[in-house]
mmCIF file of C-alpha atoms in Angstrom:
data_model
loop_
_atom_site.group_PDB
_atom_site.id
_atom_site.type_symbol
_atom_site.label_atom_id
_atom_site.label_comp_id
_atom_site.label_asym_id
_atom_site.label_seq_id
_atom_site.Cartn_x
_atom_site.Cartn_y
_atom_site.Cartn_z
ATOM 1 C CA UNK A 10 133.565 205.972 -2.682
ATOM 2 C CA UNK A 11 133.164 207.399 0.525
ATOM 3 C CA UNK A 12 135.915 209.580 1.841
ATOM 4 C CA UNK A 13 136.752 210.662 5.406
ATOM 5 C CA UNK A 14 139.296 213.002 5.975
ATOM 6 C CA UNK A 15 138.986 212.412 10.153
ATOM 7 C CA UNK A 16 142.002 213.371 12.095
ATOM 8 C CA UNK A 17 142.995 212.465 15.695
ATOM 9 C CA UNK A 18 141.358 215.105 17.484
ATOM 10 C CA UNK A 19 142.182 216.538 21.140
ATOM 11 C CA UNK A 20 139.903 213.874 22.977
ATOM 12 C CA UNK A 21 140.885 210.863 21.255
ATOM 13 C CA UNK A 22 144.784 211.783 21.446
ATOM 14 C CA UNK A 23 144.312 212.180 25.159
ATOM 15 C CA UNK A 24 142.310 208.872 25.443
ATOM 16 C CA UNK A 25 145.083 207.412 23.478
ATOM 17 C CA UNK A 26 147.684 208.340 25.585
ATOM 18 C CA UNK A 27 146.071 207.136 28.840
ATOM 19 C CA UNK A 28 145.744 203.602 27.065
ATOM 20 C CA UNK A 29 149.829 203.653 26.616
ATOM 21 C CA UNK A 30 152.186 202.552 29.466
ATOM 22 C CA UNK A 31 153.765 205.137 31.213
ATOM 23 C CA UNK A 32 157.773 203.779 30.480
ATOM 24 C CA UNK A 33 160.806 204.468 28.278
ATOM 25 C CA UNK A 34 160.313 204.751 24.533
ATOM 26 C CA UNK A 35 162.072 203.529 21.692
ATOM 27 C CA UNK A 36 164.179 206.340 19.695
ATOM 28 C CA UNK A 37 165.208 205.770 16.132
ATOM 29 C CA UNK A 38 165.293 207.108 12.654
ATOM 30 C CA UNK A 39 164.339 204.395 10.183
ATOM 31 C CA UNK A 40 160.847 202.315 10.812
ATOM 32 C CA UNK A 41 160.797 199.198 9.114
ATOM 33 C CA UNK A 42 157.763 196.903 8.460
ATOM 34 C CA UNK A 43 157.991 193.359 7.361
ATOM 35 C CA UNK A 44 154.682 192.368 6.062
ATOM 36 C CA UNK A 45 154.374 188.279 6.322
ATOM 37 C CA UNK A 46 151.032 187.232 5.488
ATOM 38 C CA UNK A 47 147.550 188.944 4.226
ATOM 39 C CA UNK A 48 143.962 188.062 5.395
ATOM 40 C CA UNK A 49 143.837 185.569 2.207
ATOM 41 C CA UNK A 50 144.341 187.041 -1.002
ATOM 42 C CA UNK A 51 147.071 185.452 -2.487
ATOM 43 C CA UNK A 52 147.953 188.028 -4.962
ATOM 44 C CA UNK A 53 148.159 191.188 -3.277
ATOM 45 C CA UNK A 54 149.006 193.092 -0.061
ATOM 46 C CA UNK A 55 147.920 196.685 1.151
ATOM 47 C CA UNK A 56 147.073 199.205 3.866
ATOM 48 C CA UNK A 57 145.457 202.438 3.718
ATOM 49 C CA UNK A 58 147.532 204.628 6.004
ATOM 50 C CA UNK A 59 149.861 204.770 9.106
ATOM 51 C CA UNK A 60 150.521 207.407 11.819
ATOM 52 C CA UNK A 61 153.134 207.628 14.016
ATOM 53 C CA UNK A 62 153.022 209.217 17.473
ATOM 54 C CA UNK A 63 155.990 211.229 19.496
ATOM 55 C CA UNK A 64 156.622 210.981 23.212
ATOM 56 C CA UNK A 65 153.581 213.848 24.162
ATOM 57 C CA UNK A 66 150.995 212.018 21.821
ATOM 58 C CA UNK A 67 151.429 214.474 18.894
ATOM 59 C CA UNK A 68 151.056 213.152 15.428
ATOM 60 C CA UNK A 69 154.713 213.336 13.806
ATOM 61 C CA UNK A 70 154.580 214.824 10.405
ATOM 62 C CA UNK A 71 156.433 213.366 7.815
ATOM 63 C CA UNK A 72 157.461 214.471 4.159
ATOM 64 C CA UNK A 73 155.935 212.847 1.279
ATOM 65 C CA UNK A 74 159.145 211.015 0.592
ATOM 66 C CA UNK A 75 159.541 209.521 3.801
ATOM 67 C CA UNK A 76 157.797 206.251 2.835
ATOM 68 C CA UNK A 77 159.626 203.854 0.641
ATOM 69 C CA UNK A 78 158.297 200.311 -0.585
ATOM 70 C CA UNK A 79 156.959 198.367 -3.689
ATOM 71 C CA UNK A 80 154.118 198.966 -5.548
ATOM 72 C CA UNK A 81 152.123 197.624 -8.483
ATOM 73 C CA UNK A 82 154.309 199.621 -11.022
ATOM 74 C CA UNK A 83 157.203 197.358 -9.948
ATOM 75 C CA UNK A 84 155.237 195.001 -12.486
ATOM 76 C CA UNK A 85 155.953 194.361 -16.002
ATOM 77 C CA UNK A 86 154.041 196.674 -18.214
ATOM 78 C CA UNK A 87 152.544 198.396 -15.302
ATOM 79 C CA UNK A 88 153.021 202.205 -14.762
ATOM 80 C CA UNK A 89 151.153 204.898 -13.692
ATOM 81 C CA UNK A 90 149.061 203.229 -10.848
ATOM 82 C CA UNK A 91 148.334 205.579 -8.269
ATOM 83 C CA UNK A 92 148.179 203.038 -5.119
ATOM 84 C CA UNK A 93 152.159 203.988 -4.179
ATOM 85 C CA UNK A 94 153.875 204.130 -0.667
ATOM 86 C CA UNK A 95 153.499 207.837 -0.448
ATOM 87 C CA UNK A 96 149.775 207.532 0.114
ATOM 88 C CA UNK A 97 150.566 205.777 3.250
ATOM 89 C CA UNK A 98 150.965 208.912 4.992
ATOM 90 C CA UNK A 99 148.768 211.307 3.055
ATOM 91 C CA UNK A 100 146.258 211.601 6.206
ATOM 92 C CA UNK A 101 143.395 210.427 4.369
ATOM 93 C CA UNK A 102 142.944 207.229 6.455
ATOM 94 C CA UNK A 103 139.241 206.492 6.790
ATOM 95 C CA UNK A 104 138.322 206.121 3.327
ATOM 96 C CA UNK A 105 137.038 203.390 0.881
ATOM 97 C CA UNK A 106 138.722 205.253 -1.799
ATOM 98 C CA UNK A 107 141.578 203.222 -3.051
ATOM 99 C CA UNK A 108 143.190 206.098 -4.649
ATOM 100 C CA UNK A 109 144.332 206.704 -1.039
ATOM 101 C CA UNK A 110 145.791 203.717 -0.286
ATOM 102 C CA UNK A 111 148.962 201.548 -1.146
ATOM 103 C CA UNK A 112 149.105 198.160 -2.711
ATOM 104 C CA UNK A 113 151.621 195.837 -4.386
ATOM 105 C CA UNK A 114 152.359 192.157 -5.392
ATOM 106 C CA UNK A 115 152.118 189.432 -2.737
ATOM 107 C CA UNK A 116 154.382 186.699 -2.891
ATOM 108 C CA UNK A 117 153.942 183.821 -0.147
ATOM 109 C CA UNK A 118 157.048 183.760 1.739
ATOM 110 C CA UNK A 119 158.461 186.792 0.081
ATOM 111 C CA UNK A 120 160.075 189.948 1.136
ATOM 112 C CA UNK A 121 157.576 192.806 1.460
ATOM 113 C CA UNK A 122 159.036 195.682 3.421
ATOM 114 C CA UNK A 123 157.693 199.317 4.162
ATOM 115 C CA UNK A 124 160.356 201.615 5.695
ATOM 116 C CA UNK A 125 159.720 205.093 7.078
ATOM 117 C CA UNK A 126 162.538 207.552 7.197
ATOM 118 C CA UNK A 127 161.938 210.050 10.330
ATOM 119 C CA UNK A 128 164.854 212.087 8.886
ATOM 120 C CA UNK A 129 166.256 212.264 12.452
ATOM 121 C CA UNK A 130 166.349 210.003 15.644
ATOM 122 C CA UNK A 131 162.790 210.581 17.125
ATOM 123 C CA UNK A 132 160.798 208.954 20.444
ATOM 124 C CA UNK A 133 157.646 206.911 19.026
ATOM 125 C CA UNK A 134 155.209 206.143 21.534
ATOM 126 C CA UNK A 135 152.529 204.453 19.191
ATOM 127 C CA UNK A 136 151.659 203.647 15.784
ATOM 128 C CA UNK A 137 148.161 203.649 14.436
ATOM 129 C CA UNK A 138 147.787 201.295 11.064
ATOM 130 C CA UNK A 139 144.866 201.562 8.873
ATOM 131 C CA UNK A 140 144.456 198.224 7.111
ATOM 132 C CA UNK A 141 143.437 197.857 3.568
ATOM 133 C CA UNK A 142 139.692 199.043 3.254
ATOM 134 C CA UNK A 143 138.463 199.579 -0.397
ATOM 135 C CA UNK A 144 135.193 197.088 -0.118
ATOM 136 C CA UNK A 145 134.649 194.144 2.243
ATOM 137 C CA UNK A 146 135.886 191.777 -0.414
ATOM 138 C CA UNK A 147 139.223 193.645 -1.052
ATOM 139 C CA UNK A 148 140.015 193.676 2.681
ATOM 140 C CA UNK A 149 141.238 190.100 2.560
ATOM 141 C CA UNK A 150 144.479 192.168 0.458
ATOM 142 C CA UNK A 151 145.115 193.583 4.105
ATOM 143 C CA UNK A 152 147.966 192.937 5.996
ATOM 144 C CA UNK A 153 147.257 190.358 8.853
ATOM 145 C CA UNK A 154 150.760 189.722 10.558
ATOM 146 C CA UNK A 155 153.746 191.881 10.284
ATOM 147 C CA UNK A 156 156.840 192.374 12.266
ATOM 148 C CA UNK A 157 158.278 195.865 13.149
ATOM 149 C CA UNK A 158 161.874 197.213 13.667
ATOM 150 C CA UNK A 159 163.640 200.663 14.673
ATOM 151 C CA UNK A 160 167.108 200.910 13.246
ATOM 152 C CA UNK A 161 166.893 197.285 12.937
ATOM 153 C CA UNK A 162 166.174 196.658 16.350
ATOM 154 C CA UNK A 163 162.960 194.829 17.087
ATOM 155 C CA UNK A 164 160.001 196.404 18.532
ATOM 156 C CA UNK A 165 156.850 194.959 20.082
ATOM 157 C CA UNK A 166 159.206 192.434 22.069
ATOM 158 C CA UNK A 167 160.265 191.057 18.821
ATOM 159 C CA UNK A 168 156.998 189.217 18.592
ATOM 160 C CA UNK A 169 154.782 189.130 15.424
ATOM 161 C CA UNK A 170 151.694 191.664 15.419
ATOM 162 C CA UNK A 171 148.245 190.777 14.670
ATOM 163 C CA UNK A 172 146.475 193.193 12.629
ATOM 164 C CA UNK A 173 142.593 193.195 12.270
ATOM 165 C CA UNK A 174 140.880 193.069 8.843
ATOM 166 C CA UNK A 175 139.546 196.364 7.859
ATOM 167 C CA UNK A 176 135.585 196.721 7.761
ATOM 168 C CA UNK A 177 135.429 197.701 4.086
ATOM 169 C CA UNK A 178 133.222 200.522 5.554
ATOM 170 C CA UNK A 179 133.448 203.889 7.179
ATOM 171 C CA UNK A 180 131.454 203.036 9.830
ATOM 172 C CA UNK A 181 133.850 203.366 12.422
ATOM 173 C CA UNK A 182 137.591 204.471 12.871
ATOM 174 C CA UNK A 183 139.605 201.381 12.025
ATOM 175 C CA UNK A 184 142.957 202.506 12.633
ATOM 176 C CA UNK A 185 144.605 199.929 15.278
ATOM 177 C CA UNK A 186 146.960 201.389 17.797
ATOM 178 C CA UNK A 187 150.524 199.897 18.616
ATOM 179 C CA UNK A 188 151.784 200.764 21.930
ATOM 180 C CA UNK A 189 155.635 200.983 21.424
ATOM 181 C CA UNK A 190 156.271 201.345 24.944
ATOM 182 C CA UNK A 191 158.969 198.982 26.475
ATOM 183 C CA UNK A 192 156.286 197.910 29.340
ATOM 184 C CA UNK A 193 153.588 196.844 26.922
ATOM 185 C CA UNK A 194 152.674 193.348 27.135
ATOM 186 C CA UNK A 195 153.186 191.503 23.894
ATOM 187 C CA UNK A 196 152.528 188.007 23.709
ATOM 188 C CA UNK A 197 151.024 185.484 21.075
ATOM 189 C CA UNK A 198 147.162 186.321 20.706
ATOM 190 C CA UNK A 199 146.804 183.380 19.085
ATOM 191 C CA UNK A 200 146.113 181.429 22.282
ATOM 192 C CA UNK A 201 142.933 183.127 23.344
ATOM 193 C CA UNK A 202 140.500 180.583 23.965
ATOM 194 C CA UNK A 203 141.227 179.362 27.369
ATOM 195 C CA UNK A 204 138.192 178.342 29.644
ATOM 196 C CA UNK A 205 138.077 179.616 33.147
ATOM 197 C CA UNK A 206 138.134 177.323 35.879
ATOM 198 C CA UNK A 207 135.177 176.884 38.118
ATOM 199 C CA UNK A 208 132.062 174.687 38.241
ATOM 200 C CA UNK A 209 129.907 174.259 35.236
ATOM 201 C CA UNK A 210 126.405 175.501 34.687
ATOM 202 C CA UNK A 211 123.887 173.492 33.291
ATOM 203 C CA UNK A 212 122.775 175.952 30.790
ATOM 204 C CA UNK A 213 120.880 173.439 28.689
ATOM 205 C CA UNK A 214 118.987 172.591 32.218
ATOM 206 C CA UNK A 215 117.891 176.120 32.346
ATOM 207 C CA UNK A 216 117.283 176.721 28.949
ATOM 208 C CA UNK A 217 116.409 174.107 26.991
ATOM 209 C CA UNK A 218 117.574 174.509 23.211
ATOM 210 C CA UNK A 219 120.260 176.985 24.181
ATOM 211 C CA UNK A 220 123.633 176.069 22.310
ATOM 212 C CA UNK A 221 126.434 178.174 23.699
ATOM 213 C CA UNK A 222 129.099 179.628 21.113
ATOM 214 C CA UNK A 223 131.914 178.874 23.805
ATOM 215 C CA UNK A 224 134.146 181.775 24.320
ATOM 216 C CA UNK A 225 134.240 183.785 20.930
ATOM 217 C CA UNK A 226 137.391 185.729 20.453
ATOM 218 C CA UNK A 227 138.128 188.739 17.746
ATOM 219 C CA UNK A 228 139.030 192.403 17.317
ATOM 220 C CA UNK A 229 135.430 193.859 16.430
ATOM 221 C CA UNK A 230 132.040 193.019 18.712
ATOM 222 C CA UNK A 231 129.127 193.995 16.739
ATOM 223 C CA UNK A 232 125.301 194.521 17.917
ATOM 224 C CA UNK A 233 123.376 194.186 14.960
ATOM 225 C CA UNK A 234 119.685 195.475 15.685
ATOM 226 C CA UNK A 235 116.936 193.862 13.336
ATOM 227 C CA UNK A 236 113.796 195.613 15.238
ATOM 228 C CA UNK A 237 112.761 197.379 18.294
ATOM 229 C CA UNK A 238 110.322 196.739 20.765
ATOM 230 C CA UNK A 239 107.573 198.753 18.647
ATOM 231 C CA UNK A 240 108.743 202.025 17.714
ATOM 232 C CA UNK A 241 109.080 202.334 13.743
ATOM 233 C CA UNK A 242 111.382 205.562 14.062
ATOM 234 C CA UNK A 243 114.044 205.239 16.628
ATOM 235 C CA UNK A 244 115.620 202.334 18.659
ATOM 236 C CA UNK A 245 118.279 202.712 21.745
ATOM 237 C CA UNK A 246 120.012 200.920 24.745
ATOM 238 C CA UNK A 247 120.744 202.387 28.305
ATOM 239 C CA UNK A 248 124.119 200.282 28.362
ATOM 240 C CA UNK A 249 126.566 197.456 27.296
ATOM 241 C CA UNK A 250 129.084 195.495 29.238
ATOM 242 C CA UNK A 251 131.537 192.868 28.210
ATOM 243 C CA UNK A 252 133.054 190.241 30.141
ATOM 244 C CA UNK A 253 136.179 188.446 29.663
ATOM 245 C CA UNK A 254 137.065 184.810 29.959
ATOM 246 C CA UNK A 255 137.276 185.215 33.926
ATOM 247 C CA UNK A 256 133.963 186.626 34.540
ATOM 248 C CA UNK A 257 135.765 190.323 34.682
ATOM 249 C CA UNK A 258 134.444 193.462 33.191
ATOM 250 C CA UNK A 259 136.172 194.496 30.231
ATOM 251 C CA UNK A 260 136.851 198.008 30.733
ATOM 252 C CA UNK A 261 135.932 200.132 27.426
ATOM 253 C CA UNK A 262 136.716 203.930 26.225
ATOM 254 C CA UNK A 263 134.568 205.925 24.564
ATOM 255 C CA UNK A 264 136.882 205.834 21.120
ATOM 256 C CA UNK A 265 136.131 202.121 21.067
ATOM 257 C CA UNK A 266 132.551 202.397 20.988
ATOM 258 C CA UNK A 267 130.750 203.912 17.777
ATOM 259 C CA UNK A 268 127.116 203.328 16.317
ATOM 260 C CA UNK A 269 125.630 203.333 12.488
ATOM 261 C CA UNK A 270 123.452 205.484 12.343
ATOM 262 C CA UNK A 271 125.578 207.525 15.360
ATOM 263 C CA UNK A 272 122.709 208.992 17.111
ATOM 264 C CA UNK A 273 119.615 211.135 16.264
ATOM 265 C CA UNK A 274 122.189 214.011 15.521
ATOM 266 C CA UNK A 275 122.254 212.308 12.177
ATOM 267 C CA UNK A 276 118.979 213.475 11.200
ATOM 268 C CA UNK A 277 119.618 217.121 12.217
ATOM 269 C CA UNK A 278 123.319 217.732 10.611
ATOM 270 C CA UNK A 279 122.410 220.608 8.098
ATOM 271 C CA UNK A 280 119.897 222.071 10.577
ATOM 272 C CA UNK A 281 120.066 224.493 13.704
ATOM 273 C CA UNK A 282 117.247 222.965 15.514
ATOM 274 C CA UNK A 283 119.890 221.371 18.431
ATOM 275 C CA UNK A 284 123.043 223.511 19.129
ATOM 276 C CA UNK A 285 125.481 221.340 21.027
ATOM 277 C CA UNK A 286 123.546 218.219 19.443
ATOM 278 C CA UNK A 287 121.214 215.491 21.495
ATOM 279 C CA UNK A 288 123.240 213.916 24.373
ATOM 280 C CA UNK A 289 122.099 210.537 23.607
ATOM 281 C CA UNK A 290 125.424 209.437 21.916
ATOM 282 C CA UNK A 291 126.998 205.796 21.773
ATOM 283 C CA UNK A 292 129.566 206.689 24.363
ATOM 284 C CA UNK A 293 126.378 206.693 26.919
ATOM 285 C CA UNK A 294 126.502 203.099 26.346
ATOM 286 C CA UNK A 295 129.839 202.064 28.705
ATOM 287 C CA UNK A 296 129.521 205.142 30.944
ATOM 288 C CA UNK A 297 128.168 202.560 33.621
ATOM 289 C CA UNK A 298 124.908 204.865 34.169
ATOM 290 C CA UNK A 299 122.445 202.002 33.436
ATOM 291 C CA UNK A 300 119.235 203.212 35.455
ATOM 292 C CA UNK A 301 118.956 206.735 34.241
ATOM 293 C CA UNK A 302 115.052 206.971 32.854
ATOM 294 C CA UNK A 303 116.050 210.587 31.547
ATOM 295 C CA UNK A 304 117.669 208.678 29.070
ATOM 296 C CA UNK A 305 120.536 211.527 29.421
ATOM 297 C CA UNK A 306 122.755 208.518 29.851
ATOM 298 C CA UNK A 307 121.396 206.136 27.049
ATOM 299 C CA UNK A 308 122.031 206.019 23.506
ATOM 300 C CA UNK A 309 119.572 206.779 20.903
ATOM 301 C CA UNK A 310 119.333 206.376 16.870
ATOM 302 C CA UNK A 311 117.027 206.580 14.217
ATOM 303 C CA UNK A 312 115.637 203.558 12.274
ATOM 304 C CA UNK A 313 116.683 204.671 8.530
ATOM 305 C CA UNK A 314 115.314 203.010 5.246
ATOM 306 C CA UNK A 315 117.330 200.084 3.973
ATOM 307 C CA UNK A 316 120.054 200.802 7.127
ATOM 308 C CA UNK A 317 120.509 198.407 9.499
ATOM 309 C CA UNK A 318 121.268 199.593 13.027
ATOM 310 C CA UNK A 319 124.625 198.720 14.450
ATOM 311 C CA UNK A 320 126.624 199.032 17.769
ATOM 312 C CA UNK A 321 130.550 198.385 17.408
ATOM 313 C CA UNK A 322 132.921 197.496 20.296
ATOM 314 C CA UNK A 323 136.482 197.580 18.684
ATOM 315 C CA UNK A 324 139.773 196.348 20.007
ATOM 316 C CA UNK A 325 143.315 196.499 19.017
ATOM 317 C CA UNK A 326 144.058 192.723 19.810
ATOM 318 C CA UNK A 327 141.583 189.719 19.796
ATOM 319 C CA UNK A 328 139.675 189.705 22.930
ATOM 320 C CA UNK A 329 137.653 186.628 24.397
ATOM 321 C CA UNK A 330 134.327 187.383 26.040
ATOM 322 C CA UNK A 331 132.283 185.292 28.076
ATOM 323 C CA UNK A 332 129.108 187.135 28.211
ATOM 324 C CA UNK A 333 127.403 190.445 27.346
ATOM 325 C CA UNK A 334 125.102 192.306 29.539
ATOM 326 C CA UNK A 335 122.444 194.487 27.707
ATOM 327 C CA UNK A 336 120.446 197.222 29.394
ATOM 328 C CA UNK A 337 117.697 197.999 27.137
ATOM 329 C CA UNK A 338 116.245 201.675 26.864
ATOM 330 C CA UNK A 339 114.068 203.005 29.495
ATOM 331 C CA UNK A 340 112.885 206.305 28.415
ATOM 332 C CA UNK A 341 110.163 205.121 26.281
ATOM 333 C CA UNK A 342 110.094 201.293 26.389
ATOM 334 C CA UNK A 343 108.896 200.822 22.733
ATOM 335 C CA UNK A 344 112.201 202.297 21.669
ATOM 336 C CA UNK A 345 114.358 199.407 22.903
ATOM 337 C CA UNK A 346 115.879 196.764 21.161
ATOM 338 C CA UNK A 347 113.722 193.743 20.304
ATOM 339 C CA UNK A 348 115.839 191.386 17.673
ATOM 340 C CA UNK A 349 119.112 191.340 17.515
ATOM 341 C CA UNK A 350 122.443 189.586 16.633
ATOM 342 C CA UNK A 351 126.147 189.342 18.134
ATOM 343 C CA UNK A 352 128.757 189.343 15.501
ATOM 344 C CA UNK A 353 132.412 188.888 16.207
ATOM 345 C CA UNK A 354 134.804 189.628 13.364
ATOM 346 C CA UNK A 355 131.452 189.485 10.886
ATOM 347 C CA UNK A 356 130.591 186.033 11.999
ATOM 348 C CA UNK A 357 127.250 185.378 13.696
ATOM 349 C CA UNK A 358 127.803 183.977 17.349
ATOM 350 C CA UNK A 359 124.000 184.744 18.767
ATOM 351 C CA UNK A 360 120.853 185.664 17.428
ATOM 352 C CA UNK A 361 118.224 186.617 20.414
ATOM 353 C CA UNK A 362 115.132 188.672 21.886
ATOM 354 C CA UNK A 363 115.366 191.594 24.326
ATOM 355 C CA UNK A 364 112.251 191.982 26.699
ATOM 356 C CA UNK A 365 111.314 195.801 27.019
ATOM 357 C CA UNK A 366 112.293 197.650 29.839
ATOM 358 C CA UNK A 367 109.887 196.913 32.776
ATOM 359 C CA UNK A 368 111.110 199.266 35.361
ATOM 360 C CA UNK A 369 113.590 196.774 37.100
ATOM 361 C CA UNK A 370 116.797 198.220 35.432
ATOM 362 C CA UNK A 371 118.211 194.549 35.297
ATOM 363 C CA UNK A 372 120.271 193.616 32.300
ATOM 364 C CA UNK A 373 119.665 190.622 30.052
ATOM 365 C CA UNK A 374 122.631 188.335 29.517
ATOM 366 C CA UNK A 375 123.741 186.861 26.513
ATOM 367 C CA UNK A 376 126.209 183.791 27.656
ATOM 368 C CA UNK A 377 129.222 182.529 25.995
ATOM 369 C CA UNK A 378 130.407 180.129 28.646
ATOM 370 C CA UNK A 379 129.386 177.375 31.096
ATOM 371 C CA UNK A 380 132.157 178.488 33.541
ATOM 372 C CA UNK A 381 131.476 181.975 34.223
ATOM 373 C CA UNK A 382 131.265 183.239 37.814
ATOM 374 C CA UNK A 383 129.486 184.561 39.343
ATOM 375 C CA UNK A 384 126.310 183.985 37.624
ATOM 376 C CA UNK A 385 123.958 181.474 39.690
ATOM 377 C CA UNK A 386 121.057 179.663 37.839
ATOM 378 C CA UNK A 387 118.369 182.282 39.623
ATOM 379 C CA UNK A 388 119.920 185.373 37.868
ATOM 380 C CA UNK A 389 120.370 183.555 34.496
ATOM 381 C CA UNK A 390 116.820 182.372 34.187
ATOM 382 C CA UNK A 391 115.626 186.045 35.488
ATOM 383 C CA UNK A 392 117.674 187.631 33.198
ATOM 384 C CA UNK A 393 118.278 185.910 30.196
ATOM 385 C CA UNK A 394 114.619 183.999 29.992
ATOM 386 C CA UNK A 395 112.109 186.030 32.025
ATOM 387 C CA UNK A 396 108.771 184.560 32.503
ATOM 388 C CA UNK A 397 107.920 183.834 29.054
ATOM 389 C CA UNK A 398 111.475 183.030 27.866
ATOM 390 C CA UNK A 399 111.944 185.736 25.501
ATOM 391 C CA UNK A 400 115.095 184.416 23.960
ATOM 392 C CA UNK A 401 115.579 183.477 20.695
ATOM 393 C CA UNK A 402 118.282 181.592 19.149
ATOM 394 C CA UNK A 403 119.211 180.394 15.866
ATOM 395 C CA UNK A 404 120.691 176.474 16.346
ATOM 396 C CA UNK A 405 121.835 174.583 13.040
ATOM 397 C CA UNK A 406 119.370 177.246 11.185
ATOM 398 C CA UNK A 407 116.722 176.594 13.236
ATOM 399 C CA UNK A 408 114.970 179.561 14.807
ATOM 400 C CA UNK A 409 113.459 179.144 18.076
ATOM 401 C CA UNK A 410 111.280 181.926 19.662
ATOM 402 C CA UNK A 411 108.273 184.127 18.303
ATOM 403 C CA UNK A 412 109.213 186.871 15.863
ATOM 404 C CA UNK A 413 105.772 188.208 16.008
ATOM 405 C CA UNK A 414 104.879 191.762 16.560
ATOM 406 C CA UNK A 415 107.672 193.155 14.648
ATOM 407 C CA UNK A 416 107.073 196.205 13.502
ATOM 408 C CA UNK A 417 106.158 197.243 9.668
ATOM 409 C CA UNK A 418 107.835 199.486 7.585
ATOM 410 C CA UNK A 419 106.548 203.390 8.305
ATOM 411 C CA UNK A 420 106.743 206.523 6.253
ATOM 412 C CA UNK A 421 109.852 208.207 7.644
ATOM 413 C CA UNK A 422 108.732 211.400 6.380
ATOM 414 C CA UNK A 423 106.402 211.443 9.312
ATOM 415 C CA UNK A 424 108.830 210.664 11.801
ATOM 416 C CA UNK A 425 108.373 212.454 15.180
ATOM 417 C CA UNK A 426 110.862 214.815 16.227
ATOM 418 C CA UNK A 427 112.905 213.900 19.259
ATOM 419 C CA UNK A 428 115.472 216.091 21.018
ATOM 420 C CA UNK A 429 117.590 216.009 24.332
ATOM 421 C CA UNK A 430 120.173 218.379 24.830
ATOM 422 C CA UNK A 431 122.313 219.863 27.759
ATOM 423 C CA UNK A 432 121.130 223.061 28.971
#
């Protein structure tokens, strides 16, 4: 099992505070979580960790006995199980080691309650919850919905809170922030598939065999990279933009973007060859600087044996996306992305190809709506197809496009050195 003791850093804390509403905060002593349903497991329910943040964004320190709730030790003939409620505040949250997690029996319609006693009346600005994360299969034991109260007063507008399923890996910080300020907007996120108004675009006329997965919605969007445009050692992108069902760009924070492998820095973690590190990190994907051929505003990562390259875009509530704009790596076009897939909460919604950078700095578009404005037919043809229709789609398990020229596996021991650091 992999264990990370990653804590909330100062930069991440400041970014979290920027996200939260500047409004009156709830105050109380006893915080109660009423767990309603799992992600599918019918026998057990669990969590990895819980963090509470005070009025200034500081992490509230809690004693070990602050948490009370059921455990597997409540079962007849069961004792000594280590997955007890105190593990929820141990601080070891980004982990797949279940010795650091809490688990208890689950009964549909039963009363599954966790309480945290803060010892005194305290203002709470946010809760960060880490769902059960032992393995990808065991994540179905995680909590799907819950209700939260403070001194028996409902929080989150009294609404049911939807938690995302944990990844079953430590690829990214899977903690989910719940804003407790009074001005936070709480609504039923089940209704997230509404179509925007406007004249539909005849996408099939523009691109034969193009089947749109209409308006996917989810917590985690993943760009899975199958191959580069020829370089066997590195792959990268200049930028990524997501757009909602109204065609408006979705603003992203650096804390929402991660990659595996993270960047070329993973190659030199134990060496002193690059003090300060290579600047081509995942946060550059969302800084809106997409035409910098120096690559200082791009992301680049190594292609490693038996490790697929992934980019994750993570949200604290379900987000609907109508299109994605991808800007391919421009400094060395052969290091750009070629074959890739788009997954939403681990479900594949698109599979296609990107063209190598050709000097235009224009994005290529993955389209999920036939009603998105402002896209006209000419821009769609130019950015999605190119002259030779450089788009590959999977439709009913039938693959369209050309997968030739996919680079072979090369000897990583002769990988060329690359470095781009701040002076």
